[in-house]
Amino acid sequence: MSQPESAPTPRPLRGRRVTLGVSGSISAYKSVEAARRLEDAGAIVDVALTPSAARFIPPLTYRSLVQGEVAADLWDPSAPAEQHVAMGRRADAMLVAPASATTIAKLAQGIGDNPVTLTALATDAPLVVAPAMDSVMYGQPSVQANLELLKARGAFIAGPAVGRLASGGSGLGRLIEPIELAAAVRSAIGRTVGELRGRHIIVTAGGTREPIDPVRFVGNHSSGKMGIAVAEASRDQGAAVTLVTTQPPPQGLYGIVVRPVGTALEMQEAIRNAARGADALVMAAAVADYRPAEAAESKLKKQDAEAAGMTIELVENPDVIASIDAPHLLKVGFAAETDDLIANAQAKIEKKGLAFIVANDVSQSDAGFQVDTNRVVLLDESGEPERLPLLHKYDVGVAILERLKSHHGWPASSE
Ligand code: CTP
């Protein structure tokens, strides 16, 4: 039996070098997972530890895990000379996670007295600071002022989150999760050198839910994965991204503005609200063409259905993508088809006013709804199909963005 075709793992940080600076906090354990996630995304990670960080997690743990170097002691005779300078120079981003109140103060004041703070001084790369501390400490005017200072100088402050704290109880001060830390690095690199800096992209995801009554709806199998992948790829290239979605957002969407919606009409409204000044709308959502004419206010009972002759009356939803008319907005549609893929998709380009359409055959098991991969054809009005191989949805997103950037209607870079 032939092996099923597999798609390469996406590597949004391929070719990037990231320095992870760890300071003293019980949440340092999350930095281990963050290092792994960064390397899984294709980066090479160097690690710098403060002396207190090294008491929570020994340098050996990082040495066993990362491809880069680990700097834990400024006076270690076996370490390369000026290691902090080399680490700082080669970094595409520096992530300080967890960042304790003391480390934040040192970063704000330019004090370099340990491998983390010295490396931060030695780099021009974007700095992502992920605070972790007790909520009273976090609320101190001194800590807030230091964070403001860092932000004003261009640092990205990632978190903290509300949750369980080591000091007991729950509050604001918890380090954000490793998946969000890695996402914050991707976002910071995008905002600094990404090709979509200064652009705004609206992406829709998921199937709309058209209510029948408070507990039932007319819906479809869309998981939202394709739209979420396009949103992540856009974020990674530095665009401002508004994700209009019917699905609960997964973790890892750091830097993406999420607008939750339910119905087609709510989706239309959310897109209209975001459309002014936007450069592109990528409509990956599966919009229901019809909705129940009336949504019952209370749960329908069996007798009600029988009394209504077991019939739900439907009315047509607007064609959302066709209805959005904003200056300079390039619209990208999707066509999920089971028959006559190319002809059906081609017809939708003109009908809906699209720059191009992403067509996929949803009758295949490794493409389309629910799965992480997709096999699509990109089509514009020229009629020349660009057939892409089986790809992870993230990489389909990258291909869609490439096509957008080369479209004649795409604004020229202001640089
Ligand atoms: N779409 C939309 N509003 C609708 C229906 C579809 O904005 N009411 C968008 C989808 O998000 C997608 C594109 O239009 O980007 C094509 O969707 P599809 O369901 O394939 O097209 P339909 O126009 O509904 O045509 P049909 O169902 O007859 O194939």
Coordinates of C-alpha atoms and ligand atoms in Angstrom, one line a residue:
M1 CA 0.0 0.0 0.0
S2 CA 1.4 3.4 -0.8
Q3 CA 2.3 5.8 2.0
P4 CA -0.1 8.7 2.5
E5 CA 1.5 11.9 1.3
S6 CA 2.8 14.1 4.1
A7 CA 3.2 17.9 4.3
P8 CA 6.4 19.4 5.6
T9 CA 6.2 20.9 9.1
P10 CA 5.9 24.7 8.9
R11 CA 9.0 26.6 10.2
P12 CA 8.0 30.2 10.6
L13 CA 11.3 31.0 12.4
R14 CA 13.6 29.2 9.9
G15 CA 16.9 30.9 9.7
R16 CA 16.3 33.0 12.8
R17 CA 18.4 33.1 15.9
V18 CA 16.7 33.9 19.2
T19 CA 18.3 34.7 22.6
L20 CA 16.2 33.5 25.5
G21 CA 17.0 35.4 28.7
V22 CA 15.8 33.7 31.9
S23 CA 15.6 35.5 35.2
G24 CA 14.7 34.2 38.7
S25 CA 11.2 33.0 39.1
I26 CA 9.5 29.7 39.7
S27 CA 7.9 30.2 36.3
A28 CA 11.4 29.7 34.8
Y29 CA 10.2 26.1 34.0
K30 CA 8.0 27.5 31.3
S31 CA 11.1 29.0 29.6
V32 CA 12.3 25.4 28.9
E33 CA 9.1 24.7 27.0
A34 CA 9.4 28.1 25.2
A35 CA 12.9 27.3 24.1
R36 CA 11.7 24.0 22.6
R37 CA 8.8 25.7 20.8
L38 CA 11.1 28.3 19.3
E39 CA 13.4 25.6 18.0
D40 CA 10.4 23.6 16.7
A41 CA 9.4 26.7 14.8
G42 CA 12.9 26.6 13.1
A43 CA 14.9 29.0 15.2
I44 CA 18.3 28.4 16.8
V45 CA 18.0 29.4 20.5
D46 CA 20.8 30.8 22.7
V47 CA 20.1 31.0 26.4
A48 CA 21.3 33.5 29.0
L49 CA 20.6 32.9 32.7
T50 CA 20.8 35.2 35.6
P51 CA 22.4 33.6 38.7
S52 CA 18.9 33.2 40.3
A53 CA 17.5 31.6 37.2
A54 CA 20.3 29.1 37.3
R55 CA 19.2 28.1 40.8
F56 CA 15.7 27.3 39.6
I57 CA 16.7 25.5 36.3
P58 CA 20.3 24.4 35.9
P59 CA 22.1 25.4 32.7
L60 CA 22.5 21.7 31.8
T61 CA 18.7 21.5 31.2
Y62 CA 19.0 24.2 28.4
R63 CA 22.3 22.7 27.1
S64 CA 20.6 19.4 26.6
L65 CA 17.7 21.0 24.7
V66 CA 18.9 23.9 22.5
Q67 CA 21.1 24.0 19.5
G68 CA 22.7 27.4 20.5
E69 CA 24.9 28.3 23.4
V70 CA 24.0 28.7 27.1
A71 CA 25.6 31.5 29.1
A72 CA 25.2 31.1 32.8
D73 CA 28.3 32.6 34.4
L74 CA 30.1 35.7 33.3
W75 CA 33.3 34.4 34.8
D76 CA 33.3 30.9 33.4
P77 CA 36.8 30.4 32.0
S78 CA 35.6 27.8 29.6
A79 CA 32.9 30.1 28.0
P80 CA 33.8 31.9 24.8
A81 CA 35.2 35.4 25.5
E82 CA 32.7 38.2 25.1
Q83 CA 29.9 35.6 24.8
H84 CA 27.2 38.1 25.6
V85 CA 28.3 40.4 22.8
A86 CA 28.3 37.6 20.2
M87 CA 24.9 36.4 21.4
G88 CA 23.5 39.9 21.3
R89 CA 24.9 40.6 17.8
R90 CA 23.6 37.4 16.2
A91 CA 20.1 37.6 17.7
D92 CA 17.0 38.3 15.5
A93 CA 15.1 38.8 18.8
M94 CA 15.7 38.6 22.5
L95 CA 13.0 37.1 24.7
V96 CA 13.3 37.7 28.4
A97 CA 11.0 35.2 30.0
P98 CA 10.3 35.1 32.9
A99 CA 11.3 38.8 33.5
S100 CA 11.4 39.4 37.2
A101 CA 10.8 42.9 38.7
T102 CA 14.6 43.2 39.3
T103 CA 15.5 42.2 35.7
I104 CA 12.9 44.6 34.3
A105 CA 14.4 47.4 36.4
K106 CA 17.9 46.6 35.2
L107 CA 16.7 46.4 31.5
A108 CA 15.0 49.8 31.9
Q109 CA 18.1 51.4 33.5
G110 CA 20.7 49.9 31.3
I111 CA 22.4 47.9 34.0
G112 CA 24.4 45.0 32.7
D113 CA 25.6 42.8 35.6
N114 CA 24.7 39.3 34.5
P115 CA 24.4 37.3 31.3
V116 CA 20.8 38.3 30.6
T117 CA 21.1 42.0 31.2
L118 CA 24.5 42.2 29.5
T119 CA 23.2 40.4 26.4
A120 CA 20.2 42.7 26.3
L121 CA 22.6 45.7 26.3
A122 CA 24.6 44.1 23.5
T123 CA 21.7 43.6 21.1
D124 CA 19.9 45.8 18.6
A125 CA 17.3 43.1 18.0
P126 CA 13.7 43.5 19.2
L127 CA 13.3 42.9 22.9
V128 CA 10.3 40.9 24.1
V129 CA 9.8 41.2 27.9
A130 CA 7.4 38.7 29.6
P131 CA 6.9 39.8 33.2
A132 CA 6.3 37.2 36.0
M133 CA 5.8 38.2 39.6
D134 CA 3.3 38.5 42.4
S135 CA 0.4 40.8 41.6
V136 CA 1.3 43.3 44.3
M137 CA 4.8 43.5 43.0
Y138 CA 3.5 43.9 39.4
G139 CA 1.3 46.7 40.5
Q140 CA 4.1 48.8 42.0
P141 CA 4.5 52.2 40.4
S142 CA 8.2 51.4 40.0
V143 CA 7.6 48.2 38.0
Q144 CA 4.9 49.9 35.9
A145 CA 7.2 52.9 35.2
N146 CA 10.0 50.6 34.2
L147 CA 7.7 48.7 31.8
E148 CA 6.4 52.0 30.4
L149 CA 10.0 53.1 29.8
L150 CA 10.8 49.8 28.0
K151 CA 7.6 50.0 25.9
A152 CA 8.4 53.6 24.9
R153 CA 11.8 52.5 23.7
G154 CA 10.2 49.9 21.4
A155 CA 10.2 46.8 23.6
F156 CA 7.3 44.3 23.3
I157 CA 5.7 43.6 26.7
A158 CA 4.1 40.2 26.5
G159 CA 1.7 39.6 29.4
P160 CA 1.5 39.0 32.3
A161 CA -1.7 36.9 32.5
V162 CA -4.2 36.5 35.3
G163 CA -4.0 33.2 37.0
R164 CA -2.5 31.1 39.9
L165 CA 0.5 32.7 41.4
A166 CA 3.4 31.1 43.3
S167 CA 2.8 33.5 46.1
G168 CA -0.7 31.8 46.6
G169 CA -4.1 32.9 45.3
S170 CA -4.7 34.2 41.9
G171 CA -4.1 37.5 40.2
L172 CA -2.3 39.4 37.5
G173 CA 1.3 38.5 37.3
R174 CA 1.5 35.0 35.8
L175 CA 3.9 34.4 33.0
I176 CA 2.1 33.8 29.7
E177 CA 2.2 30.2 28.4
P178 CA 5.1 28.9 26.3
I179 CA 3.1 28.8 23.1
E180 CA 2.3 32.5 23.6
L181 CA 5.9 33.3 24.4
A182 CA 7.0 31.8 21.1
A183 CA 4.1 33.6 19.3
A184 CA 5.3 36.9 20.8
V185 CA 8.8 36.3 19.4
R186 CA 7.3 35.6 15.9
S187 CA 5.1 38.7 16.2
A188 CA 8.1 40.9 17.3
I189 CA 10.3 39.7 14.5
G190 CA 7.5 40.3 12.0
R191 CA 6.9 43.8 13.3
T192 CA 10.6 44.6 13.0
V193 CA 11.6 43.1 9.6
G194 CA 8.5 41.4 8.2
E195 CA 7.4 42.2 4.6
L196 CA 3.8 43.0 5.8
R197 CA 4.8 45.7 8.3
G198 CA 2.4 48.6 8.1
R199 CA -0.3 46.5 6.4
H200 CA -3.7 45.5 7.9
I201 CA -5.2 42.1 6.9
I202 CA -8.7 40.9 8.0
V203 CA -9.1 37.2 8.1
T204 CA -12.3 35.3 8.7
A205 CA -12.4 31.7 10.1
G206 CA -14.9 29.0 11.0
G207 CA -18.4 28.2 10.0
T208 CA -21.2 30.6 10.8
R209 CA -23.9 29.5 13.3
E210 CA -27.4 30.5 12.4
P211 CA -29.6 30.1 15.4
I212 CA -32.9 28.1 15.3
D213 CA -33.5 28.6 19.0
P214 CA -31.2 29.3 22.0
V215 CA -29.7 25.8 21.9
R216 CA -29.7 24.8 18.2
F217 CA -28.2 26.3 15.1
V218 CA -27.7 25.6 11.4
G219 CA -24.0 25.2 10.9
N220 CA -21.2 23.3 9.0
H221 CA -18.0 21.4 9.6
S222 CA -15.6 24.2 9.3
S223 CA -13.0 24.1 12.1
G224 CA -11.5 27.5 11.4
K225 CA -8.0 26.1 11.1
M226 CA -7.4 27.5 7.6
G227 CA -8.3 31.1 8.6
I228 CA -6.3 30.9 11.8
A229 CA -3.3 29.7 9.9
V230 CA -3.6 32.7 7.4
A231 CA -3.9 35.0 10.4
E232 CA -0.8 33.6 12.0
A233 CA 1.2 33.8 8.8
S234 CA 0.1 37.4 8.3
R235 CA 1.1 38.2 11.9
D236 CA 4.5 36.6 11.5
Q237 CA 5.2 38.8 8.5
G238 CA 4.4 41.9 10.6
A239 CA 0.8 42.8 9.5
A240 CA -1.8 44.1 11.9
V241 CA -4.3 41.3 11.8
T242 CA -8.0 41.2 12.7
L243 CA -9.3 37.7 13.0
V244 CA -13.1 37.5 12.7
T245 CA -13.9 34.0 13.9
T246 CA -16.8 31.8 15.0
Q247 CA -14.5 29.3 16.7
P248 CA -13.0 29.8 20.2
P249 CA -9.5 31.0 19.4
P250 CA -6.7 28.5 20.2
Q251 CA -3.6 29.6 22.2
G252 CA -0.7 31.1 20.3
L253 CA -2.5 34.0 18.7
Y254 CA -0.4 36.6 20.4
G255 CA -0.5 39.9 18.5
I256 CA -3.7 39.1 16.6
V257 CA -6.9 41.0 17.3
V258 CA -9.6 38.5 17.7
R259 CA -13.3 39.4 17.0
P260 CA -15.6 36.6 18.0
V261 CA -18.9 36.3 16.0
G262 CA -21.6 33.8 15.5
T263 CA -23.8 34.5 12.5
A264 CA -23.1 35.7 8.9
L265 CA -24.7 39.0 9.7
E266 CA -22.4 39.5 12.8
M267 CA -19.4 38.5 10.6
Q268 CA -20.4 41.1 8.0
E269 CA -20.7 43.8 10.7
A270 CA -17.3 42.9 12.3
I271 CA -15.6 43.0 8.9
R272 CA -17.2 46.4 8.1
N273 CA -16.0 47.7 11.4
A274 CA -12.4 46.6 10.7
A275 CA -12.4 47.4 6.9
R276 CA -11.5 51.0 6.9
G277 CA -7.8 51.3 6.0
A278 CA -7.4 47.5 5.7
D279 CA -5.4 46.2 2.7
A280 CA -6.8 42.7 2.3
L281 CA -9.7 40.5 3.4
V282 CA -9.0 36.8 3.4
M283 CA -12.4 35.1 3.6
A284 CA -11.7 31.6 4.8
A285 CA -14.9 31.3 6.8
A286 CA -17.6 29.0 5.7
V287 CA -20.6 31.3 5.6
A288 CA -24.1 29.7 5.7
D289 CA -26.0 30.8 2.6
Y290 CA -29.3 30.7 4.5
R291 CA -30.5 31.3 8.0
P292 CA -33.7 30.4 9.8
A293 CA -36.2 33.2 9.1
E294 CA -36.8 33.6 12.8
A295 CA -34.8 32.4 15.8
A296 CA -37.1 31.3 18.5
E297 CA -36.5 33.0 21.8
S298 CA -37.0 29.9 23.9
K299 CA -36.1 26.3 23.3
L300 CA -38.4 24.7 20.8
K301 CA -40.3 21.7 22.1
K302 CA -41.2 18.7 20.1
Q303 CA -44.8 19.8 19.9
D304 CA -43.7 23.1 18.4
A305 CA -41.9 21.4 15.6
E306 CA -44.8 19.2 14.9
A307 CA -47.2 22.2 14.9
A308 CA -44.9 23.9 12.4
G309 CA -45.1 20.9 10.1
M310 CA -41.5 19.9 10.9
T311 CA -40.3 22.7 8.7
I312 CA -37.8 25.5 9.3
E313 CA -38.3 28.4 7.1
L314 CA -35.0 29.8 5.7
V315 CA -34.1 33.2 4.3
E316 CA -31.0 34.1 2.3
N317 CA -27.9 35.5 4.0
P318 CA -26.0 38.3 2.3
D319 CA -22.9 37.3 0.3
V320 CA -20.6 38.7 2.9
I321 CA -17.4 39.0 0.8
A322 CA -19.2 40.5 -2.2
S323 CA -21.0 43.0 0.1
I324 CA -17.7 44.5 1.5
D325 CA -16.7 47.5 -0.5
A326 CA -13.7 49.4 1.0
P327 CA -11.2 51.4 -1.1
H328 CA -8.0 49.5 -1.8
L329 CA -9.2 46.3 -0.2
L330 CA -8.1 43.2 -2.0
K331 CA -10.5 40.4 -1.5
V332 CA -9.4 36.7 -1.4
G333 CA -12.2 34.1 -1.4
F334 CA -12.2 30.4 -0.8
A335 CA -14.1 27.8 -2.7
A336 CA -14.7 24.5 -1.1
E337 CA -16.1 22.3 -3.8
T338 CA -16.8 18.6 -4.3
D339 CA -17.3 18.8 -8.1
D340 CA -16.0 20.8 -11.1
L341 CA -13.5 22.5 -8.8
I342 CA -11.9 24.9 -11.3
A343 CA -15.0 26.0 -13.2
N344 CA -17.0 26.6 -10.0
A345 CA -14.2 28.5 -8.4
Q346 CA -13.5 30.6 -11.5
A347 CA -17.1 31.7 -11.7
K348 CA -16.9 33.1 -8.1
I349 CA -14.0 35.4 -8.8
E350 CA -16.0 37.9 -11.0
K351 CA -19.3 37.4 -9.2
K352 CA -17.7 38.3 -5.8
G353 CA -15.2 40.9 -7.0
L354 CA -12.1 38.9 -5.9
A355 CA -8.4 39.5 -6.5
F356 CA -8.1 35.7 -6.5
I357 CA -9.7 32.6 -5.1
V358 CA -8.3 29.6 -3.2
A359 CA -10.1 26.5 -4.4
N360 CA -10.0 23.2 -2.6
D361 CA -11.6 19.8 -3.2
V362 CA -13.2 19.0 0.2
S363 CA -13.9 15.4 -0.8
Q364 CA -10.3 14.5 -0.1
S365 CA -9.5 13.2 3.4
D366 CA -6.2 15.1 3.8
A367 CA -7.5 18.5 2.6
G368 CA -10.3 20.8 3.6
F369 CA -12.3 20.7 6.8
Q370 CA -11.0 19.7 10.2
V371 CA -7.5 18.6 9.1
D372 CA -4.1 20.5 9.5
T373 CA -3.2 20.2 5.8
N374 CA -4.8 21.4 2.6
R375 CA -4.2 20.9 -1.1
V376 CA -5.4 24.0 -3.0
V377 CA -5.4 25.7 -6.4
L378 CA -4.9 29.5 -6.6
L379 CA -6.9 31.0 -9.4
D380 CA -7.3 34.6 -10.6
E381 CA -9.2 36.0 -13.6
S382 CA -6.4 35.0 -16.0
G383 CA -7.7 31.5 -15.6
E384 CA -4.2 30.0 -15.1
P385 CA -4.4 27.7 -12.1
E386 CA -1.5 27.6 -9.7
R387 CA -1.7 24.1 -8.1
L388 CA 0.0 23.8 -4.8
P389 CA 1.1 20.4 -3.3
L390 CA -0.2 19.1 0.0
L391 CA 0.8 21.7 2.5
H392 CA 0.3 22.5 6.1
K393 CA -2.4 25.1 6.3
Y394 CA 0.2 27.6 7.7
D395 CA 2.2 27.2 4.5
V396 CA -1.0 27.5 2.4
G397 CA -1.4 30.9 4.2
V398 CA 2.2 31.8 3.3
A399 CA 1.5 31.0 -0.4
I400 CA -1.7 33.1 -0.3
L401 CA 0.3 36.1 1.2
E402 CA 2.9 35.7 -1.6
R403 CA 0.2 35.9 -4.2
L404 CA -1.3 39.0 -2.5
K405 CA 2.1 40.7 -2.4
S406 CA 2.6 40.2 -6.1
H407 CA -0.9 41.3 -7.0
H408 CA -1.0 44.5 -9.1
G409 CA -3.5 46.1 -6.7
W410 CA -1.2 45.6 -3.6
P411 CA 0.2 48.9 -2.4
A412 CA 3.9 49.4 -3.1
S413 CA 6.0 49.4 0.0
S414 CA 6.5 52.8 1.5
E415 CA 10.2 52.1 2.3
Ligands
CTP1 N1 -19.1 33.7 1.1 C1 -19.6 34.8 1.7 N2 -20.9 35.0 2.0 C2 -21.8 34.0 1.7 C3 -21.3 32.8 1.1 C4 -20.0 32.7 0.8 O1 -18.8 35.7 2.0 N3 -23.1 34.1 2.0 C5 -17.7 33.6 0.8 C6 -17.0 32.4 1.5 O2 -16.4 32.8 2.7 C7 -15.9 32.1 0.4 C8 -16.5 32.4 -0.9 O3 -17.6 33.3 -0.6 O4 -14.7 32.9 0.6 C9 -17.1 31.3 -1.6 O5 -17.9 30.5 -0.8 P1 -18.8 29.3 -1.3 O6 -19.6 28.8 -0.2 O7 -17.9 28.4 -2.0 O8 -19.7 30.1 -2.4 P2 -21.2 30.4 -2.5 O9 -21.3 31.7 -3.1 O10 -21.9 30.1 -1.3 O11 -21.6 29.3 -3.7 P3 -22.1 27.8 -3.6 O12 -22.5 27.5 -2.2 O13 -23.2 27.8 -4.5 O14 -21.0 27.0 -4.1

